[in-house]
Amino acid sequence: EAQLVQSGAEVKKPGESLRISCKGSGYSFTNYWISWVRQMPGKGLEWMGTIDPSDYYIKYNPSFQGHVTISVDKSISSAYLQWSSLKASDTAMYYCARHHLSSSPFDYWGQGTLLTVSS
Amino acid sequence: DIQMTQSPSSLAASLGDRVTITCRASQSINNYLNWYQQKPGKAPKLLIFSASSLQSGVPSRFSGSGSGTDFTLTISSLQPEDFTTYYCQQSYSTPHTFGQGTKLEI
């Protein structure tokens, strides 16, 4: 069965950099897009962006573009979400999810990575 | 961006009740509408895709309908595990926006 396993919780200071990961298994990694979704404490779901591992095509939500970077390493079936300079407002749970096409539903989700940014 | 508006934001119901949650898109999204269930501390789970298709393994008491701009999620007979939060999402165009969520309470 397909599975997405995310890296563990992080506690960082404002201005620090970070990369979190999402490793796919049990399916052909390059056949499915990976999206990242943010959930701030007590709030709803926000789509951040997506990547097609087969050709590295990336689409960002304009609300997040320039603040995060999405990437993938096909050789180890992993996708990444990266920040170069964290803010306190980045404190949130981050989920990765797979979908077959850009317009497909998100059928498998990672367990989430909790990021806390505090001085 | 396409805005997704769910109603109600919260809903109180009882075991065995039939409930309906509505999702409205700010423009036509054909049937590119998905419904997710999220329990506290857990990742969302896909319930319904393409407006009315039941995801494998999801109980048949869940159903979806609609097309264009107006969509509904119906739970025919509420079970204890159904009292949680539900989100709609459009996958018609990026950004793939979600509704604000509906919290279903006992």
Short mmCIF file of C-alpha atoms in Angstrom, two decimals:
data_model
loop_
_atom_site.label_atom_id
_atom_site.label_comp_id
_atom_site.label_asym_id
_atom_site.label_seq_id
_atom_site.Cartn_x
_atom_site.Cartn_y
_atom_site.Cartn_z
CA GLU A 1 0.00 0.00 0.00
CA ALA A 2 1.15 3.53 -0.74
CA GLN A 3 2.64 5.49 2.13
CA LEU A 4 4.05 8.97 2.63
CA VAL A 5 6.32 9.37 5.65
CA GLN A 6 7.36 12.85 6.71
CA SER A 7 10.33 14.00 8.76
CA GLY A 8 9.90 14.76 12.44
CA ALA A 9 8.85 17.85 14.34
CA GLU A 10 11.14 20.85 14.28
CA VAL A 11 11.75 23.78 16.63
CA LYS A 12 13.63 26.66 15.00
CA LYS A 13 14.43 30.32 15.60
CA PRO A 14 13.36 33.18 13.33
CA GLY A 15 15.83 33.67 10.50
CA GLU A 16 16.99 30.05 10.49
CA SER A 17 16.72 27.79 7.48
CA LEU A 18 14.99 24.42 7.28
CA ARG A 19 14.15 21.60 4.91
CA ILE A 20 11.48 19.03 5.71
CA SER A 21 10.97 15.83 3.79
CA CYS A 22 8.28 13.47 2.55
CA LYS A 23 9.28 9.97 1.46
CA GLY A 24 7.00 7.90 -0.73
CA SER A 25 6.86 4.12 -0.74
CA GLY A 26 4.62 1.35 -2.03
CA TYR A 27 3.98 3.02 -5.38
CA SER A 28 5.82 4.40 -8.40
CA PHE A 29 7.00 7.75 -7.06
CA THR A 30 7.31 9.43 -10.46
CA ASN A 31 3.71 8.59 -11.41
CA TYR A 32 2.23 10.92 -8.80
CA TRP A 33 2.51 14.60 -8.05
CA ILE A 34 3.31 15.73 -4.49
CA SER A 35 1.58 18.75 -2.98
CA TRP A 36 2.34 20.55 0.28
CA VAL A 37 -0.46 21.81 2.51
CA ARG A 38 -0.17 24.14 5.51
CA GLN A 39 -2.41 24.10 8.56
CA MET A 40 -1.79 26.86 11.05
CA PRO A 41 -2.81 26.19 14.66
CA GLY A 42 -6.57 25.86 14.91
CA LYS A 43 -7.07 26.87 11.29
CA GLY A 44 -7.97 25.33 7.93
CA LEU A 45 -6.01 23.81 5.08
CA GLU A 46 -3.97 25.90 2.64
CA TRP A 47 -2.45 24.52 -0.57
CA MET A 48 1.14 25.74 -0.88
CA GLY A 49 2.30 24.21 -4.14
CA THR A 50 2.97 21.04 -6.05
CA ILE A 51 5.71 19.22 -7.93
CA ASP A 52 5.63 16.58 -10.66
CA PRO A 53 8.54 14.24 -9.84
CA SER A 54 8.67 12.94 -13.42
CA ASP A 55 9.82 16.25 -14.91
CA TYR A 56 10.39 18.51 -11.89
CA TYR A 57 7.58 20.87 -12.94
CA ILE A 58 6.57 23.03 -9.97
CA LYS A 59 3.54 25.23 -9.39
CA TYR A 60 3.36 27.50 -6.36
CA ASN A 61 0.44 29.19 -4.69
CA PRO A 62 1.27 32.89 -5.22
CA SER A 63 0.68 33.39 -1.49
CA PHE A 64 3.71 31.23 -0.74
CA GLN A 65 5.93 31.82 -3.77
CA GLY A 66 9.26 33.37 -2.88
CA HIS A 67 9.08 32.22 0.74
CA VAL A 68 9.32 28.44 0.27
CA THR A 69 11.01 26.13 -2.20
CA ILE A 70 9.63 22.77 -3.29
CA SER A 71 11.96 20.13 -4.68
CA VAL A 72 12.28 16.40 -5.21
CA ASP A 73 14.94 13.70 -5.32
CA LYS A 74 13.60 10.90 -7.49
CA SER A 75 16.51 8.60 -6.63
CA ILE A 76 15.24 8.28 -3.06
CA SER A 77 11.52 8.91 -3.71
CA SER A 78 11.50 12.03 -1.57
CA ALA A 79 9.99 15.47 -1.84
CA TYR A 80 11.07 18.50 0.15
CA LEU A 81 9.76 21.81 1.43
CA GLN A 82 12.43 24.37 2.26
CA TRP A 83 12.69 27.78 3.91
CA SER A 84 15.77 30.01 3.82
CA SER A 85 14.64 32.39 6.54
CA LEU A 86 11.89 31.27 8.89
CA LYS A 87 9.36 33.58 10.53
CA ALA A 88 7.25 33.05 13.61
CA SER A 89 4.23 33.02 11.31
CA ASP A 90 5.57 29.82 9.69
CA THR A 91 4.58 27.94 12.84
CA ALA A 92 2.17 25.31 11.55
CA MET A 93 1.62 21.68 10.66
CA TYR A 94 2.78 20.85 7.16
CA TYR A 95 1.40 17.92 5.20
CA CYS A 96 2.51 16.35 1.96
CA ALA A 97 -0.03 14.55 -0.20
CA ARG A 98 0.11 12.70 -3.50
CA HIS A 99 -2.18 13.01 -6.51
CA HIS A 100 -2.09 11.26 -9.86
CA LEU A 101 -2.56 14.33 -12.02
CA SER A 102 -2.43 18.02 -11.24
CA SER A 103 -6.24 18.05 -11.08
CA SER A 104 -6.62 14.77 -9.17
CA PRO A 105 -7.73 14.47 -5.54
CA PHE A 106 -5.17 13.97 -2.81
CA ASP A 107 -5.58 10.27 -2.08
CA TYR A 108 -2.69 9.64 0.32
CA TRP A 109 -1.30 12.03 2.88
CA GLY A 110 1.77 12.12 5.06
CA GLN A 111 1.36 12.17 8.83
CA GLY A 112 2.39 15.82 9.02
CA THR A 113 5.46 17.72 10.25
CA LEU A 114 4.92 20.21 13.07
CA LEU A 115 7.11 23.28 12.75
CA THR A 116 7.48 25.71 15.66
CA VAL A 117 9.36 28.94 15.05
CA SER A 118 10.06 30.89 18.21
CA SER A 119 12.82 33.06 19.60
CA ASP B 1 -8.02 32.41 -7.34
CA ILE B 2 -11.20 30.38 -6.94
CA GLN B 3 -12.80 30.93 -3.54
CA MET B 4 -14.51 28.00 -1.82
CA THR B 5 -17.19 28.81 0.73
CA GLN B 6 -18.51 26.09 3.03
CA SER B 7 -21.63 26.31 5.10
CA PRO B 8 -22.30 25.99 7.87
CA SER B 9 -19.00 26.57 9.67
CA SER B 10 -20.26 24.38 12.49
CA LEU B 11 -23.19 22.06 12.85
CA ALA B 12 -24.68 20.32 15.88
CA ALA B 13 -26.38 17.01 15.22
CA SER B 14 -27.25 13.72 16.90
CA LEU B 15 -26.38 10.11 16.32
CA GLY B 16 -28.40 8.72 13.43
CA ASP B 17 -29.18 12.14 11.95
CA ARG B 18 -28.88 12.92 8.26
CA VAL B 19 -26.74 16.01 7.67
CA THR B 20 -25.75 18.03 4.63
CA ILE B 21 -22.77 20.34 4.23
CA THR B 22 -22.65 22.79 1.35
CA CYS B 23 -19.68 24.08 -0.63
CA ARG B 24 -19.91 26.89 -3.16
CA ALA B 25 -17.21 27.85 -5.66
CA SER B 26 -16.72 31.45 -6.82
CA GLN B 27 -16.73 30.22 -10.45
CA SER B 28 -17.56 27.02 -12.24
CA ILE B 29 -15.24 24.13 -11.43
CA ASN B 30 -17.17 21.49 -13.39
CA ASN B 31 -17.00 18.47 -11.06
CA TYR B 32 -13.45 19.00 -9.78
CA LEU B 33 -14.63 19.00 -6.18
CA ASN B 34 -13.26 16.78 -3.43
CA TRP B 35 -14.30 16.27 0.19
CA TYR B 36 -11.94 15.42 3.05
CA GLN B 37 -12.49 14.44 6.67
CA GLN B 38 -9.96 15.50 9.29
CA LYS B 39 -9.88 14.17 12.82
CA PRO B 40 -7.98 16.06 15.53
CA GLY B 41 -4.24 15.57 15.28
CA LYS B 42 -4.52 13.56 12.08
CA ALA B 43 -3.97 14.14 8.38
CA PRO B 44 -7.03 14.75 6.21
CA LYS B 45 -8.62 11.70 4.60
CA LEU B 46 -10.20 11.68 1.14
CA LEU B 47 -13.91 10.82 1.26
CA ILE B 48 -15.40 11.92 -2.06
CA PHE B 49 -13.70 12.88 -5.34
CA SER B 50 -15.03 14.32 -8.57
CA ALA B 51 -18.04 15.65 -6.64
CA SER B 52 -19.82 12.31 -6.26
CA SER B 53 -17.38 9.39 -6.40
CA LEU B 54 -16.87 7.52 -3.15
CA GLN B 55 -13.22 6.83 -2.31
CA SER B 56 -12.42 3.16 -1.77
CA GLY B 57 -12.98 2.06 1.80
CA VAL B 58 -15.22 4.98 2.75
CA PRO B 59 -18.61 3.96 4.22
CA SER B 60 -21.59 4.28 1.91
CA ARG B 61 -23.38 6.63 4.34
CA PHE B 62 -21.19 9.37 2.80
CA SER B 63 -22.32 10.78 -0.52
CA GLY B 64 -21.62 13.83 -2.64
CA SER B 65 -23.47 15.70 -5.34
CA GLY B 66 -23.34 18.84 -7.44
CA SER B 67 -21.57 20.37 -10.40
CA GLY B 68 -20.58 23.81 -11.60
CA THR B 69 -20.51 25.98 -8.49
CA ASP B 70 -22.72 24.25 -5.91
CA PHE B 71 -21.90 21.02 -4.13
CA THR B 72 -23.08 19.04 -1.12
CA LEU B 73 -21.71 16.36 1.18
CA THR B 74 -24.37 14.25 2.87
CA ILE B 75 -23.93 11.82 5.74
CA SER B 76 -27.03 9.67 5.85
CA SER B 77 -26.89 8.35 9.42
CA LEU B 78 -24.32 9.88 11.74
CA GLN B 79 -22.02 7.52 13.59
CA PRO B 80 -19.86 8.52 16.60
CA GLU B 81 -16.69 8.63 14.49
CA ASP B 82 -18.25 11.14 12.07
CA PHE B 83 -18.20 14.03 14.56
CA THR B 84 -15.17 15.87 13.27
CA THR B 85 -14.20 18.46 10.65
CA TYR B 86 -14.87 18.35 6.90
CA TYR B 87 -13.26 20.32 4.06
CA CYS B 88 -14.10 20.74 0.42
CA GLN B 89 -11.35 21.40 -2.14
CA GLN B 90 -11.39 22.40 -5.77
CA SER B 91 -8.81 20.77 -8.06
CA TYR B 92 -9.99 22.54 -11.20
CA SER B 93 -7.19 25.08 -11.22
CA THR B 94 -4.26 26.17 -9.10
CA PRO B 95 -4.10 27.25 -6.38
CA HIS B 96 -6.13 24.23 -5.29
CA THR B 97 -8.16 26.05 -2.68
CA PHE B 98 -9.96 24.50 0.28
CA GLY B 99 -13.12 25.62 1.98
CA GLN B 100 -12.78 26.97 5.51
CA GLY B 101 -14.07 23.74 7.04
CA THR B 102 -17.23 22.55 8.77
CA LYS B 103 -17.01 21.22 12.30
CA LEU B 104 -19.65 18.61 13.04
CA GLU B 105 -20.47 18.42 16.73
CA ILE B 106 -22.68 16.25 18.86
#
